Tab-separated table of C-alpha atoms and ligand atoms in Angstrom:
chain	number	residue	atom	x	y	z
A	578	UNK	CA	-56.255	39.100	-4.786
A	579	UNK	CA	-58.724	42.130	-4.376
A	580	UNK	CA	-60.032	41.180	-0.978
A	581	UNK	CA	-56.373	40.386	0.052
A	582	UNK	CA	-55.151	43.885	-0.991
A	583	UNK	CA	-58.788	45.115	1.038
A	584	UNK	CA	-57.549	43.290	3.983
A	585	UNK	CA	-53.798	44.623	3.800
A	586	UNK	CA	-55.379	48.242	3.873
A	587	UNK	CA	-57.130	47.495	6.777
A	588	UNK	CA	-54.556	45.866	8.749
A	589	UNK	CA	-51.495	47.765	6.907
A	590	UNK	CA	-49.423	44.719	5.558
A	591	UNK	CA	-47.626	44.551	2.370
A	592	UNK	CA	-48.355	42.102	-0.533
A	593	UNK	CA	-45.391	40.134	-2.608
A	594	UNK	CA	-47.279	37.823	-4.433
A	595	UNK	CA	-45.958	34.372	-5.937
A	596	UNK	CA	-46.712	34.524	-9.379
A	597	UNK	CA	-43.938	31.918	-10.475
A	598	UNK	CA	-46.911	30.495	-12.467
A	599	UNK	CA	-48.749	33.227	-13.760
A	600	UNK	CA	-46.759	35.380	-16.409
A	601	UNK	CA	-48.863	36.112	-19.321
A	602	UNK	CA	-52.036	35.364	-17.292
A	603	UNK	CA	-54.558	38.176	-16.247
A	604	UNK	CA	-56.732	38.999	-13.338
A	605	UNK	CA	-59.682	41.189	-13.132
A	606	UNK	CA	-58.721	42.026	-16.834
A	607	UNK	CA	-55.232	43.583	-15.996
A	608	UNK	CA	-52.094	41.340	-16.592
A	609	UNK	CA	-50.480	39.517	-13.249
A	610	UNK	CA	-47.466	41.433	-12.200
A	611	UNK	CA	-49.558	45.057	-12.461
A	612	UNK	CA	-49.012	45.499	-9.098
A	613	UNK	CA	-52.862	46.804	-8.965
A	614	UNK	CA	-53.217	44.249	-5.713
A	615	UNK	CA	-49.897	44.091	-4.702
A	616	UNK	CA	-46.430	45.466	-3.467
A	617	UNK	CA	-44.405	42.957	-5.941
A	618	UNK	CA	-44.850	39.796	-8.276
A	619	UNK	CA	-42.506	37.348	-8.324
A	620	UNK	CA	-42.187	35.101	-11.706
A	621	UNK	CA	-40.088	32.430	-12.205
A	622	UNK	CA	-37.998	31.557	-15.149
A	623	UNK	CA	-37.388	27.834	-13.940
A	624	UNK	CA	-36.906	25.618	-17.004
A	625	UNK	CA	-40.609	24.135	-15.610
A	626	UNK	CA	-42.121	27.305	-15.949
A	627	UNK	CA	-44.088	29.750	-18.789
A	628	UNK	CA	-40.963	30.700	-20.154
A	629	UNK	CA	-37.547	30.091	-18.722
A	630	UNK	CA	-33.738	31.680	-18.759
A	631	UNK	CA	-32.975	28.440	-17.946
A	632	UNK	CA	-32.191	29.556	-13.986
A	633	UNK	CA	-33.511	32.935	-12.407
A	634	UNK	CA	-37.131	35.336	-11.989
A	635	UNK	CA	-38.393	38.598	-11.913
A	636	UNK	CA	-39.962	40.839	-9.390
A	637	UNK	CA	-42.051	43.737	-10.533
A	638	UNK	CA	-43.112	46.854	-8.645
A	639	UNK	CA	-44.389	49.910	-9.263
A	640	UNK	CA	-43.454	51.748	-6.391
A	641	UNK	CA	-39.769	53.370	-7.045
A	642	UNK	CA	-38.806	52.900	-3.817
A	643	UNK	CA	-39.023	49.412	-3.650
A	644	UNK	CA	-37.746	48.874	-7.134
A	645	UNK	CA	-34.574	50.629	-5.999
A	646	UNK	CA	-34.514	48.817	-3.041
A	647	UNK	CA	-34.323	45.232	-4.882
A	648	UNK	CA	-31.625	46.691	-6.687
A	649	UNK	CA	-29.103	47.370	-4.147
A	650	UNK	CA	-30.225	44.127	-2.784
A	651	UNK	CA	-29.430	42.139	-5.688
A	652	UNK	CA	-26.145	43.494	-5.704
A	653	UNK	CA	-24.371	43.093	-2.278
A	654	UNK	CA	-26.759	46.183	-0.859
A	655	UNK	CA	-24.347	48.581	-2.667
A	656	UNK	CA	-25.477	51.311	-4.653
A	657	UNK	CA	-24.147	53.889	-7.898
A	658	UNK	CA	-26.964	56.122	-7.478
A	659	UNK	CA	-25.600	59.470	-5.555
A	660	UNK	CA	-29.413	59.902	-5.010
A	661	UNK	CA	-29.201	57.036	-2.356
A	662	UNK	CA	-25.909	57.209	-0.865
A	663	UNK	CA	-26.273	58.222	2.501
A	664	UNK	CA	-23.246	60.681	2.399
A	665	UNK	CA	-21.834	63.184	-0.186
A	666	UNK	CA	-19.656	61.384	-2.574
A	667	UNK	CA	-16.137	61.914	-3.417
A	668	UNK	CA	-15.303	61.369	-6.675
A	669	UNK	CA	-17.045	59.554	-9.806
A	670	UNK	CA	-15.547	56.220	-8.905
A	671	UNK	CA	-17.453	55.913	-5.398
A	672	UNK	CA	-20.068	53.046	-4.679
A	673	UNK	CA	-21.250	52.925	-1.314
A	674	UNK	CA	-22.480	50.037	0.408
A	675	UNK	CA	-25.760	50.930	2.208
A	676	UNK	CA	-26.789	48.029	3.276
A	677	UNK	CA	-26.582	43.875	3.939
A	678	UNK	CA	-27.371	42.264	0.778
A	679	UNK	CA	-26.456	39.220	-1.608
A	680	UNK	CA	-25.835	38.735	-5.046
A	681	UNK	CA	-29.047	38.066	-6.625
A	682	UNK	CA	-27.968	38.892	-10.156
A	683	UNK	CA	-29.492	37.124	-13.361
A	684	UNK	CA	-26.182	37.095	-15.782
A	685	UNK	CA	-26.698	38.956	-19.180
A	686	UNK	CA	-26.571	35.537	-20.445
A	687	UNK	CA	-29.660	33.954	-18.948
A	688	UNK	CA	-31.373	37.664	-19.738
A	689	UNK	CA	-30.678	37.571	-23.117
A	690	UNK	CA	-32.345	33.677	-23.150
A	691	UNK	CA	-35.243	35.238	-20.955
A	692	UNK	CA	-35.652	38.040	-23.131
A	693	UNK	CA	-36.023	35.643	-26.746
A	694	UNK	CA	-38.662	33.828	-24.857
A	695	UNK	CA	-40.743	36.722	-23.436
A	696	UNK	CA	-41.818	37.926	-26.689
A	697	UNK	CA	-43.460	34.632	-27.136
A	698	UNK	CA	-45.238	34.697	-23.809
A	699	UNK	CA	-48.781	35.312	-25.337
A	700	UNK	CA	-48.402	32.096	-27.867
A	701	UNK	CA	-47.220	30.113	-25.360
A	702	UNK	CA	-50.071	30.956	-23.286
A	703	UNK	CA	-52.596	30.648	-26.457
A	704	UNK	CA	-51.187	27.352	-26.861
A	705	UNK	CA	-52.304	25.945	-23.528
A	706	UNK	CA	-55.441	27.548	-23.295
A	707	UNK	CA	-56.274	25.787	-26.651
A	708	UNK	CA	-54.853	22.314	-25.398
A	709	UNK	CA	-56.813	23.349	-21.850
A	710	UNK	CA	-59.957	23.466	-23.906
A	711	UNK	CA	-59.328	20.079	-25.416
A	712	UNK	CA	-58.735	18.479	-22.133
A	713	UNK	CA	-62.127	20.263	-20.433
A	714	UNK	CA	-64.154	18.238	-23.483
A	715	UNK	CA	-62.379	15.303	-24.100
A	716	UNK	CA	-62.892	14.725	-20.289
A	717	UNK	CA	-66.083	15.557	-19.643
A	718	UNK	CA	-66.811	12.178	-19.224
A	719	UNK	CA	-64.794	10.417	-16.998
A	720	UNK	CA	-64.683	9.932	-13.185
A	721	UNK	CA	-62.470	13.247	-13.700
A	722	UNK	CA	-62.954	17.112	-12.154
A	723	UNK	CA	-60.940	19.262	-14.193
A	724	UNK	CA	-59.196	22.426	-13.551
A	725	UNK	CA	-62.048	25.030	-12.005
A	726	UNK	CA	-61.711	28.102	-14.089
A	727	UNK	CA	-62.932	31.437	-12.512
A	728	UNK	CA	-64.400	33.964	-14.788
A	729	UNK	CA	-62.448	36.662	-13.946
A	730	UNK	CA	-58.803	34.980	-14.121
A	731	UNK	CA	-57.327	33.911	-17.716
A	732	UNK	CA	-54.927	31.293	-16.083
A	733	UNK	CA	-51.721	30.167	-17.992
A	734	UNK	CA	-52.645	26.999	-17.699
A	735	UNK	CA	-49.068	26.590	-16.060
A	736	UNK	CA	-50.471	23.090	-14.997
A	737	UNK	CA	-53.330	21.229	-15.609
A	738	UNK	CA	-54.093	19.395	-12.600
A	739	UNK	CA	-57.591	17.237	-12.083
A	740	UNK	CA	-59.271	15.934	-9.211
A	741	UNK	CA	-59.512	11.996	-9.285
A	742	UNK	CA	-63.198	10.451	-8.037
A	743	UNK	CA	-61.723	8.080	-5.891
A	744	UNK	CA	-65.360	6.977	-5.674
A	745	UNK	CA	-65.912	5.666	-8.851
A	746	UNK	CA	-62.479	4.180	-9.993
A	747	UNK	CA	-61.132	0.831	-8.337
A	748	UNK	CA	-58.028	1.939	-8.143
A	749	UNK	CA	-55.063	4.439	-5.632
A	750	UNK	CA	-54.294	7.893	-6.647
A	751	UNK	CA	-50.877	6.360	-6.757
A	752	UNK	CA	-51.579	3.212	-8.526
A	753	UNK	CA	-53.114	5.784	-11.353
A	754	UNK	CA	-49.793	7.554	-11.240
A	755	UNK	CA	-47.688	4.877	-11.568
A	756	UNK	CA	-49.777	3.038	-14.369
A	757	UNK	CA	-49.468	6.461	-16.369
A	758	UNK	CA	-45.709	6.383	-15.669
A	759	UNK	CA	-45.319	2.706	-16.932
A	760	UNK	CA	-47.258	4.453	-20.331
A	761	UNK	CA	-44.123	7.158	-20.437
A	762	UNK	CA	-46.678	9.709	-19.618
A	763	UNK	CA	-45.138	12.160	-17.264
A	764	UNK	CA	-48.188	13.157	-14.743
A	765	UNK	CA	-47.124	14.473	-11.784
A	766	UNK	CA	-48.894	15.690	-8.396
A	767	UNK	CA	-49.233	18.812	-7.501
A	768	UNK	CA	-48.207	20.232	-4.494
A	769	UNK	CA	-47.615	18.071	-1.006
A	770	UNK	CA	-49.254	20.230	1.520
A	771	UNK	CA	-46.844	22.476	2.985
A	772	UNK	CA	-47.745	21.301	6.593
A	773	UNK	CA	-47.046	18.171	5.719
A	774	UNK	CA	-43.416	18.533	5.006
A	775	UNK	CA	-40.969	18.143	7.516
A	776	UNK	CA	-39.690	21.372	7.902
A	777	UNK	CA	-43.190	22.708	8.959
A	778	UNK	CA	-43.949	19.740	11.342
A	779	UNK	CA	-40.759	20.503	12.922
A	780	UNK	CA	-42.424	23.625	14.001
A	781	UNK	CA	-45.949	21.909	15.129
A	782	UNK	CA	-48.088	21.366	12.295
A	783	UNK	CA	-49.642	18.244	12.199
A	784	UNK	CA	-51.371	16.293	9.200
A	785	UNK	CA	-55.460	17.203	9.568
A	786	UNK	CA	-54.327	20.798	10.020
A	787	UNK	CA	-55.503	21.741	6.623
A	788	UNK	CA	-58.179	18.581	5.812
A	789	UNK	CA	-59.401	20.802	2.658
A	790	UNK	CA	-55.286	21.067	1.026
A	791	UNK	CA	-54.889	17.416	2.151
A	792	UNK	CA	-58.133	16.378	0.411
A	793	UNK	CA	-57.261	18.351	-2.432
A	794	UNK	CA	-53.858	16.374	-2.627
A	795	UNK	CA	-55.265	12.849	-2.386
A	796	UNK	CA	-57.076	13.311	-5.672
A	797	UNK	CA	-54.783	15.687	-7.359
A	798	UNK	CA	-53.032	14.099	-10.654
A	799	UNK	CA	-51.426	16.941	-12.962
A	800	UNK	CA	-51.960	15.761	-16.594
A	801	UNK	CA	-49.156	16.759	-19.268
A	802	UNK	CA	-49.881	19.832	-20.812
A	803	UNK	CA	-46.649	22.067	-22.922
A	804	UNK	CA	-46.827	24.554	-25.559
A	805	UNK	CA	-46.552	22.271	-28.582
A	806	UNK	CA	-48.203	19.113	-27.241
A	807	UNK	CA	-49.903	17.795	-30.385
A	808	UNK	CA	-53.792	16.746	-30.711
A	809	UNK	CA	-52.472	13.230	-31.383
A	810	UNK	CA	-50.188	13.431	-28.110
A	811	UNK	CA	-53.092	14.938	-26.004
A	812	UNK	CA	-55.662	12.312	-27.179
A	813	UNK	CA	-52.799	9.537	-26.176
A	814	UNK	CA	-53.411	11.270	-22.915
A	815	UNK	CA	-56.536	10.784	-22.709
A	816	UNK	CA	-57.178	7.020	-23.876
A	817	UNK	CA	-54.656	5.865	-21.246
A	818	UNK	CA	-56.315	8.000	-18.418
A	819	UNK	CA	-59.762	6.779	-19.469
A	820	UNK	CA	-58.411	2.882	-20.068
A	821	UNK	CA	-56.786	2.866	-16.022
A	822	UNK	CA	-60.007	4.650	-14.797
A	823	UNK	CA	-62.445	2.162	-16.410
A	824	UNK	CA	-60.882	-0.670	-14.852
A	825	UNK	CA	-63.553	-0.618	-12.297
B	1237	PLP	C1	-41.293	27.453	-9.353
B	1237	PLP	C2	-41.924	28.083	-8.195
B	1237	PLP	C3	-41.159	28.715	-7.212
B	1237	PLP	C4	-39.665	28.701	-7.224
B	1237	PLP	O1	-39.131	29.380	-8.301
B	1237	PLP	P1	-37.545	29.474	-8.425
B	1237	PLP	O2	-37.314	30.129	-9.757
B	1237	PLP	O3	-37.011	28.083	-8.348
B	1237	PLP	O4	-37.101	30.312	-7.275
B	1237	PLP	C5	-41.823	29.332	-6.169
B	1237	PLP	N1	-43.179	29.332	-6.097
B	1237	PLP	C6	-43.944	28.735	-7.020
B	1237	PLP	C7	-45.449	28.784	-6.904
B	1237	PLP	C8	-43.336	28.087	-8.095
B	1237	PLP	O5	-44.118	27.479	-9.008
C-alpha cells in the first residue's frame, strides 16, 4: 500500500482500497481503514466475512469532504446539511437534492447486528491467528505452501488458503477438492482470475494474460478456518489433507 499511495502522488490518482477482508488487521503497525495510504476502505459485513450485519459494509475516510460526499450518495444524492445545499434554504423542512445518487443505506437493524459484532473484532481476529499458527506447524510437513505472511501486515486470517505441490501428490487440484468435500470439509478455492471470467474476456482478455494469478489458482485450496474452530476440528483437517496427499 505505501508504494501505491507513492505512485498516486506522482501520477495524482485517488486510492479506495478493498479491504472487505481486512477489518481488525493492521499494516505498517496502523489498523486497515486509517486511511494513512488511501482515499477510502471498503469492509464488508457479508455473512462470509470478519464480522457480518448479515448484508451491508463500511467505507471509511478521513477527508470530510468525501465522507460527506458518501453521504448524500447513500441517500438518493440529497442532503439536510444547509452547509451543502447549493442555494439558501427556505424553511427548516427543506432537503435539497444535489445530486444523482441511490439508496445505499444499511437499515438500523443490520447496524445494530454490525455494531454487537464489532466489539468482538479483536477476538475474532485472535482466534484465527491462533488457529493460523496451528495450521503453519501442523503443516510443515506436507507437499503444502502455506499462507506467506509479511512482517509488516498482521492479516485477519480472513482465509487460509495454501498452495498445493502438484509435483509431489498424484493427484488434481480438483480431485483434492472434491475428496475433502466427500469428508464434509468445506475447502474452497480462492479466487478465479478475474480475466478469466466472462465478463472480462468479453472485453479481450485472454487466459495466459496473467500466467502468475493463473498459476497461483491451479494450486490454490482454501482450508477451513472460523473463529471457534476447535483443536480437535482443525487436526480433523489436517489428517484428511495429509491422508489424500500421501496417496502418491
Ligand atoms: C466480499 C468481498 C466483496 C464484496 O462484498 P459485498 O459486501 O458483497 O459487497 C468485495 N471484495 C472482496 C475482496 C470481498 O472479499
Amino acid at each position: 500500500m505505501s508504494r501505491i499511495h507513492a505512485l498516486s502522488l506522482e501520477y495524482g490518482f485517488r486510492i479506495i482500497e478493498d479491504a472487505s477482508h481486512a477489518i481488525g488487521a493492521k499494516y505498517a503497525g496502523a489498523p486497515v481503514g486509517s486511511g494513512r495510504y488511501s482515499d477510502i476502505s471498503v469492509f464488508s459485513f457479508h455473512p462470509v466475512k470478519i464480522i457480518t450485519s448479515a448484508e451491508g459494509g463500511m467505507a471509511m475516510t478521513n477527508q470530510p469532504a468525501l465522507a460527506k460526499r458518501m453521504q448524500v450518495l447513500r441517500n438518493h444524492g440529497i442532503t439536510r446539511d444547509p452547509e451543502l445545499m447549493t442555494r439558501e434554504p427556505i424553511g427548516d423542512w427543506e432537503y435539497q437534492q444535489i445530486s444523482l445518487g441511490a439508496n445505499y443505506r444499511m437499515s438500523d437493524i443490520h447496524a445494530s447486528l454490525g455494531l454487537s459484532q464489532l466489539h468482538r473484532v479483536d477476538d475474532f481476529v485472535a482466534q484465527r491467528r491462533r488457529l493460523q499458527a496451528r495450521y503453519d506447524s501442523l503443516l510443515a510437513d506436507l507437499p503444502v505452501i502455506t499462507p506467506y505472511q509479511s512482517k509488516e501486515c498482521d492479516s485477519t486470517l480472513h482465509l487460509y488458503p495454501i498452495q498445493l505441490q502438484l509435483e509431489h501428490i498424484s493427484l488434481t487440484q480438483a480431485e483434492v477438492f472434491a475428496r475433502m468435500r466427500e469428508q464434509e470439509l468445506g475447502v474452497n478455492i480462492h479466487y478465479i482470475p478475474v480475466h478469466t471470467q466472462p465478463y472480462y474476456q468479453a472485453l479481450g482478455f485472454k487466459h495466459g494474460d496473467f500466467p502468475n494469478a493463473e498459476r497461483y489458482y491451479e494450486r490454490a485450496l482454501s482450508l477451513p478456518l472460523f473463529h471457534g474452530m476447535t483443536d480437535k476440528e482443525q487436526d480433523r483437517v489436517v489428517d484428511i489433507l495429509s491422508r489424500i496427499t500421501r496417496t502418491a
